Each structure stands twice: as structure tokens, then as C-alpha cells.
């Protein structure tokens, strides 16, 4: 635990909330889900910039984001995040991929994140995360990759095995 001592009452600010984002371990095989995001609310204008800032640099500059139109609050077609324009696409949820966020980075790829409802309990979020990131596939000759260890990582640019954010998550 890190303690801070304010120098003057005017410098007090509320602590920044965690970015609850867990990315799947990088592997040779393509994945159905690249990570899980558990936002604090359905306010896309507030939650999306924080999540994008927590992504690893290897994912490049995200310039397009597609979300389920019914699941998120109203948002403009574009927003300015980290000195760049991010185009927001709102589409009907796919029955095969409910509540998913798709991130696009030109020349680098597409990443699909499963969204855990903001009002989910920690227990439910843990179960949904495990299910979404389970790398065992039926019919894969009985083989399953062991789960990768989780680790905390610092702000964008500091890379750890699976977690991205400012502090280790509790869930």
C-alpha cells in the first residue's frame, strides 16, 4: 500500500478508480475473446477513454470501437481520446456475441472484449471472466492450455502477463 501525504488541502483529489480489464494471454492460436472488461457504468464517454488508456502499446492506436447500441448510453459518432480521434460504431448485439466491444487498430488488428455488466457482483464477474477466457476448446484432442498466471501492471506501456491497469484488481 502506498501512502500519500497532501501538501495542501487544495491538492486533494479523489482516487482514480481501477480499470477492470483482463486480457487473455497471447498465444499462437486465435481466440474468440481477447479479454474481459468490467466497466463501472454504461456511460461510454466516461468509461471508454479509461479502458483504452489501459491497453498495452502492442495493440497500437485504437481508432474504431464497435459497441452494442442497446447496452450503452448515448454517445457521439466520434470522440477524442489520448490525442486521437476514435470512431464509435453502435450496432445491434449479435446473438452469438452479446455485450461485446470490438476494438480496431489499423494495420495491427481487431480485438474483441467481453463486457461484464457494471452491476455484476464480484463473484459473478469472476465466473464470467473465467468462462470468457477459458482456453479449453471441446474437440481440441483433449488438450487444454493451463491458465496463465495473473499479474498487476502499471499504466499503459508497462506490460505484465494478463492484467492492464493502474493497480491489481480485486476480482
PDB file of C-alpha atoms in Angstrom:
ATOM      1  CA  UNK A   1       0.000   0.000   0.000  1.00  0.00           C
ATOM      2  CA  UNK A   2       1.338   3.416  -0.910  1.00  0.00           C
ATOM      3  CA  UNK A   3       0.504   6.311   1.367  1.00  0.00           C
ATOM      4  CA  UNK A   4       0.446   9.852   0.060  1.00  0.00           C
ATOM      5  CA  UNK A   5       0.692  12.995   2.095  1.00  0.00           C
ATOM      6  CA  UNK A   6      -1.010  16.034   0.585  1.00  0.00           C
ATOM      7  CA  UNK A   7       0.938  19.261   0.703  1.00  0.00           C
ATOM      8  CA  UNK A   8      -2.119  21.482   0.818  1.00  0.00           C
ATOM      9  CA  UNK A   9      -5.864  20.880   1.080  1.00  0.00           C
ATOM     10  CA  UNK A  10      -6.341  22.137  -2.472  1.00  0.00           C
ATOM     11  CA  UNK A  11      -4.241  19.253  -3.832  1.00  0.00           C
ATOM     12  CA  UNK A  12      -6.614  16.589  -2.546  1.00  0.00           C
ATOM     13  CA  UNK A  13      -8.356  14.690  -5.290  1.00  0.00           C
ATOM     14  CA  UNK A  14     -10.420  11.534  -5.183  1.00  0.00           C
ATOM     15  CA  UNK A  15      -8.509   8.372  -6.056  1.00  0.00           C
ATOM     16  CA  UNK A  16      -8.894   7.173  -9.615  1.00  0.00           C
ATOM     17  CA  UNK A  17     -10.971   4.005  -9.903  1.00  0.00           C
ATOM     18  CA  UNK A  18      -9.364   0.871 -11.206  1.00  0.00           C
ATOM     19  CA  UNK A  19      -9.719  -0.090 -14.822  1.00  0.00           C
ATOM     20  CA  UNK A  20     -11.200  -3.551 -14.547  1.00  0.00           C
ATOM     21  CA  UNK A  21      -9.702  -5.141 -17.616  1.00  0.00           C
ATOM     22  CA  UNK A  22      -8.250  -8.598 -18.006  1.00  0.00           C
ATOM     23  CA  UNK A  23      -6.585  -9.601 -21.249  1.00  0.00           C
ATOM     24  CA  UNK A  24      -6.146 -13.156 -22.425  1.00  0.00           C
ATOM     25  CA  UNK A  25      -2.607 -14.483 -22.587  1.00  0.00           C
ATOM     26  CA  UNK A  26      -1.052 -14.107 -26.012  1.00  0.00           C
ATOM     27  CA  UNK A  27      -0.803 -17.423 -27.810  1.00  0.00           C
ATOM     28  CA  UNK A  28      -0.228 -18.909 -31.210  1.00  0.00           C
ATOM     29  CA  UNK A  29      -3.885 -19.773 -31.774  1.00  0.00           C
ATOM     30  CA  UNK A  30      -6.540 -17.144 -32.471  1.00  0.00           C
ATOM     31  CA  UNK A  31      -9.003 -16.545 -29.663  1.00  0.00           C
ATOM     32  CA  UNK A  32     -12.730 -15.942 -29.653  1.00  0.00           C
ATOM     33  CA  UNK A  33     -12.349 -13.364 -26.857  1.00  0.00           C
ATOM     34  CA  UNK A  34      -9.209 -11.294 -26.336  1.00  0.00           C
ATOM     35  CA  UNK A  35     -10.146 -10.006 -22.923  1.00  0.00           C
ATOM     36  CA  UNK A  36     -12.823  -9.035 -20.444  1.00  0.00           C
ATOM     37  CA  UNK A  37     -13.801  -5.506 -19.438  1.00  0.00           C
ATOM     38  CA  UNK A  38     -15.923  -4.721 -16.406  1.00  0.00           C
ATOM     39  CA  UNK A  39     -16.857  -1.017 -16.619  1.00  0.00           C
ATOM     40  CA  UNK A  40     -18.248   0.886 -13.649  1.00  0.00           C
ATOM     41  CA  UNK A  41     -21.212   2.227 -15.626  1.00  0.00           C
ATOM     42  CA  UNK A  42     -22.838   2.231 -19.069  1.00  0.00           C
ATOM     43  CA  UNK A  43     -21.613   5.786 -19.704  1.00  0.00           C
ATOM     44  CA  UNK A  44     -19.422   5.142 -22.738  1.00  0.00           C
ATOM     45  CA  UNK A  45     -17.954   8.654 -22.788  1.00  0.00           C
ATOM     46  CA  UNK A  46     -16.609   8.185 -19.272  1.00  0.00           C
ATOM     47  CA  UNK A  47     -15.630   4.524 -19.312  1.00  0.00           C
ATOM     48  CA  UNK A  48     -14.133   4.051 -22.792  1.00  0.00           C
ATOM     49  CA  UNK A  49     -11.196   6.502 -22.513  1.00  0.00           C
ATOM     50  CA  UNK A  50     -10.050   4.883 -19.256  1.00  0.00           C
ATOM     51  CA  UNK A  51     -10.181   1.418 -20.771  1.00  0.00           C
ATOM     52  CA  UNK A  52      -8.354   2.487 -23.941  1.00  0.00           C
ATOM     53  CA  UNK A  53      -5.617   4.106 -21.856  1.00  0.00           C
ATOM     54  CA  UNK A  54      -5.060   0.813 -20.020  1.00  0.00           C
ATOM     55  CA  UNK A  55      -4.455  -1.242 -23.167  1.00  0.00           C
ATOM     56  CA  UNK A  56      -0.940  -2.435 -23.998  1.00  0.00           C
ATOM     57  CA  UNK A  57       1.023  -0.402 -26.519  1.00  0.00           C
ATOM     58  CA  UNK A  58       1.357  -3.513 -28.686  1.00  0.00           C
ATOM     59  CA  UNK A  59      -2.323  -3.099 -29.598  1.00  0.00           C
ATOM     60  CA  UNK A  60      -1.479   0.212 -31.250  1.00  0.00           C
ATOM     61  CA  UNK A  61      -3.756   3.207 -31.548  1.00  0.00           C
ATOM     62  CA  UNK A  62      -7.377   2.141 -31.380  1.00  0.00           C
ATOM     63  CA  UNK A  63      -9.237   4.190 -33.982  1.00  0.00           C
ATOM     64  CA  UNK A  64     -12.541   2.326 -34.120  1.00  0.00           C
ATOM     65  CA  UNK A  65     -14.778   0.892 -31.419  1.00  0.00           C
ATOM     66  CA  UNK A  66     -18.000  -1.032 -32.021  1.00  0.00           C
ATOM     67  CA  UNK A  67     -20.436  -1.492 -29.138  1.00  0.00           C
ATOM     68  CA  UNK A  68     -23.922  -2.899 -28.610  1.00  0.00           C
ATOM     69  CA  UNK A  69     -26.254   0.036 -29.304  1.00  0.00           C
ATOM     70  CA  UNK A  70     -28.809  -1.019 -26.698  1.00  0.00           C
ATOM     71  CA  UNK A  71     -26.296  -1.592 -23.894  1.00  0.00           C
ATOM     72  CA  UNK A  72     -24.597   1.818 -23.754  1.00  0.00           C
ATOM     73  CA  UNK A  73     -25.661   5.379 -23.097  1.00  0.00           C
ATOM     74  CA  UNK A  74     -25.925   7.808 -25.969  1.00  0.00           C
ATOM     75  CA  UNK A  75     -22.587   8.786 -27.460  1.00  0.00           C
ATOM     76  CA  UNK A  76     -21.422  10.781 -30.464  1.00  0.00           C
ATOM     77  CA  UNK A  77     -20.046   9.067 -33.562  1.00  0.00           C
ATOM     78  CA  UNK A  78     -16.531  10.161 -32.649  1.00  0.00           C
ATOM     79  CA  UNK A  79     -14.607  11.092 -29.552  1.00  0.00           C
ATOM     80  CA  UNK A  80     -11.158  12.455 -28.875  1.00  0.00           C
ATOM     81  CA  UNK A  81      -9.101  10.076 -26.714  1.00  0.00           C
ATOM     82  CA  UNK A  82      -5.381  10.432 -25.934  1.00  0.00           C
ATOM     83  CA  UNK A  83      -4.808  12.978 -28.713  1.00  0.00           C
ATOM     84  CA  UNK A  84      -6.526  10.939 -31.395  1.00  0.00           C
ATOM     85  CA  UNK A  85      -9.970  10.513 -32.880  1.00  0.00           C
ATOM     86  CA  UNK A  86     -11.788   7.274 -32.063  1.00  0.00           C
ATOM     87  CA  UNK A  87     -14.810   6.439 -34.211  1.00  0.00           C
ATOM     88  CA  UNK A  88     -17.694   4.909 -32.292  1.00  0.00           C
ATOM     89  CA  UNK A  89     -19.954   2.454 -34.069  1.00  0.00           C
ATOM     90  CA  UNK A  90     -23.163   1.392 -32.383  1.00  0.00           C
ATOM     91  CA  UNK A  91     -24.636  -1.781 -33.783  1.00  0.00           C
ATOM     92  CA  UNK A  92     -27.290  -4.264 -32.679  1.00  0.00           C
ATOM     93  CA  UNK A  93     -25.868  -7.007 -30.496  1.00  0.00           C
ATOM     94  CA  UNK A  94     -25.093 -10.237 -32.258  1.00  0.00           C
ATOM     95  CA  UNK A  95     -26.899 -13.262 -30.793  1.00  0.00           C
ATOM     96  CA  UNK A  96     -23.544 -15.061 -30.987  1.00  0.00           C
ATOM     97  CA  UNK A  97     -21.649 -12.271 -29.218  1.00  0.00           C
ATOM     98  CA  UNK A  98     -23.873 -10.481 -26.725  1.00  0.00           C
ATOM     99  CA  UNK A  99     -22.397  -7.469 -24.960  1.00  0.00           C
ATOM    100  CA  UNK A 100     -19.059  -7.336 -26.699  1.00  0.00           C
ATOM    101  CA  UNK A 101     -16.809  -4.392 -27.531  1.00  0.00           C
ATOM    102  CA  UNK A 102     -14.758  -4.651 -30.718  1.00  0.00           C
ATOM    103  CA  UNK A 103     -11.576  -2.570 -30.930  1.00  0.00           C
ATOM    104  CA  UNK A 104      -9.879  -1.834 -34.261  1.00  0.00           C
ATOM    105  CA  UNK A 105      -6.298  -0.726 -34.788  1.00  0.00           C
ATOM    106  CA  UNK A 106      -5.291  -0.058 -38.411  1.00  0.00           C
ATOM    107  CA  UNK A 107      -2.593  -2.414 -39.568  1.00  0.00           C
ATOM    108  CA  UNK A 108      -2.472  -4.271 -36.246  1.00  0.00           C
ATOM    109  CA  UNK A 109      -5.801  -5.989 -35.900  1.00  0.00           C
ATOM    110  CA  UNK A 110      -9.074  -6.423 -34.140  1.00  0.00           C
ATOM    111  CA  UNK A 111      -9.639  -7.278 -30.514  1.00  0.00           C
ATOM    112  CA  UNK A 112     -12.917  -8.471 -29.005  1.00  0.00           C
ATOM    113  CA  UNK A 113     -13.606  -7.790 -25.347  1.00  0.00           C
ATOM    114  CA  UNK A 114     -16.433  -9.407 -23.422  1.00  0.00           C
ATOM    115  CA  UNK A 115     -18.238  -6.784 -21.325  1.00  0.00           C
ATOM    116  CA  UNK A 116     -19.328  -7.725 -17.837  1.00  0.00           C
ATOM    117  CA  UNK A 117     -22.407  -5.746 -16.745  1.00  0.00           C
ATOM    118  CA  UNK A 118     -21.420  -2.886 -14.420  1.00  0.00           C
ATOM    119  CA  UNK A 119     -23.877  -4.035 -11.756  1.00  0.00           C
ATOM    120  CA  UNK A 120     -22.466  -7.582 -11.598  1.00  0.00           C
ATOM    121  CA  UNK A 121     -21.189  -8.810  -8.251  1.00  0.00           C
ATOM    122  CA  UNK A 122     -17.510  -9.648  -7.846  1.00  0.00           C
ATOM    123  CA  UNK A 123     -18.405 -13.344  -7.737  1.00  0.00           C
ATOM    124  CA  UNK A 124     -20.426 -13.136 -10.945  1.00  0.00           C
ATOM    125  CA  UNK A 125     -17.666 -11.112 -12.627  1.00  0.00           C
ATOM    126  CA  UNK A 126     -15.080 -13.721 -11.652  1.00  0.00           C
ATOM    127  CA  UNK A 127     -17.228 -16.529 -13.090  1.00  0.00           C
ATOM    128  CA  UNK A 128     -17.909 -14.625 -16.308  1.00  0.00           C
ATOM    129  CA  UNK A 129     -14.211 -13.783 -16.686  1.00  0.00           C
ATOM    130  CA  UNK A 130     -13.154 -17.381 -16.209  1.00  0.00           C
ATOM    131  CA  UNK A 131     -15.744 -18.607 -18.699  1.00  0.00           C
ATOM    132  CA  UNK A 132     -14.832 -15.991 -21.306  1.00  0.00           C
ATOM    133  CA  UNK A 133     -11.090 -16.537 -21.094  1.00  0.00           C
ATOM    134  CA  UNK A 134     -11.143 -20.328 -20.739  1.00  0.00           C
ATOM    135  CA  UNK A 135      -8.823 -21.518 -23.459  1.00  0.00           C
ATOM    136  CA  UNK A 136     -10.028 -25.107 -23.447  1.00  0.00           C
ATOM    137  CA  UNK A 137     -11.875 -25.949 -26.595  1.00  0.00           C
ATOM    138  CA  UNK A 138     -14.012 -29.059 -26.970  1.00  0.00           C
ATOM    139  CA  UNK A 139     -12.603 -31.362 -29.628  1.00  0.00           C
ATOM    140  CA  UNK A 140      -9.086 -29.999 -29.349  1.00  0.00           C
ATOM    141  CA  UNK A 141      -7.724 -33.522 -28.966  1.00  0.00           C
ATOM    142  CA  UNK A 142      -8.287 -33.402 -25.230  1.00  0.00           C
ATOM    143  CA  UNK A 143      -5.587 -30.819 -24.758  1.00  0.00           C
ATOM    144  CA  UNK A 144      -6.064 -27.678 -22.778  1.00  0.00           C
ATOM    145  CA  UNK A 145      -3.563 -24.960 -22.134  1.00  0.00           C
ATOM    146  CA  UNK A 146      -3.035 -24.320 -18.436  1.00  0.00           C
ATOM    147  CA  UNK A 147      -4.329 -20.992 -17.190  1.00  0.00           C
ATOM    148  CA  UNK A 148      -1.738 -18.231 -17.284  1.00  0.00           C
ATOM    149  CA  UNK A 149      -0.862 -16.530 -14.025  1.00  0.00           C
ATOM    150  CA  UNK A 150      -2.284 -13.085 -13.483  1.00  0.00           C
ATOM    151  CA  UNK A 151      -0.128 -10.131 -12.577  1.00  0.00           C
ATOM    152  CA  UNK A 152      -0.587  -6.455 -11.973  1.00  0.00           C
ATOM    153  CA  UNK A 153       0.716  -3.957 -14.456  1.00  0.00           C
ATOM    154  CA  UNK A 154       1.245  -0.257 -14.364  1.00  0.00           C
ATOM    155  CA  UNK A 155      -0.186   2.370 -16.670  1.00  0.00           C
ATOM    156  CA  UNK A 156      -0.214   1.935 -20.421  1.00  0.00           C
ATOM    157  CA  UNK A 157       3.192   0.985 -21.694  1.00  0.00           C
ATOM    158  CA  UNK A 158       4.172  -1.237 -18.777  1.00  0.00           C
ATOM    159  CA  UNK A 159       3.329  -4.775 -19.755  1.00  0.00           C
ATOM    160  CA  UNK A 160       2.569  -7.716 -17.490  1.00  0.00           C
ATOM    161  CA  UNK A 161       1.211 -11.140 -18.405  1.00  0.00           C
ATOM    162  CA  UNK A 162      -2.537 -10.530 -18.257  1.00  0.00           C
ATOM    163  CA  UNK A 163      -3.744  -7.546 -16.249  1.00  0.00           C
ATOM    164  CA  UNK A 164      -3.628  -3.996 -17.506  1.00  0.00           C
ATOM    165  CA  UNK A 165      -4.447  -1.094 -15.263  1.00  0.00           C
ATOM    166  CA  UNK A 166      -3.114   1.088 -12.527  1.00  0.00           C
ATOM    167  CA  UNK A 167      -3.448  -1.406  -9.675  1.00  0.00           C
ATOM    168  CA  UNK A 168      -4.086  -5.088  -9.230  1.00  0.00           C
ATOM    169  CA  UNK A 169      -7.820  -5.789  -9.466  1.00  0.00           C
ATOM    170  CA  UNK A 170      -9.777  -7.353  -6.639  1.00  0.00           C
ATOM    171  CA  UNK A 171     -11.882  -9.632  -8.781  1.00  0.00           C
TER     172      UNK A 171
END
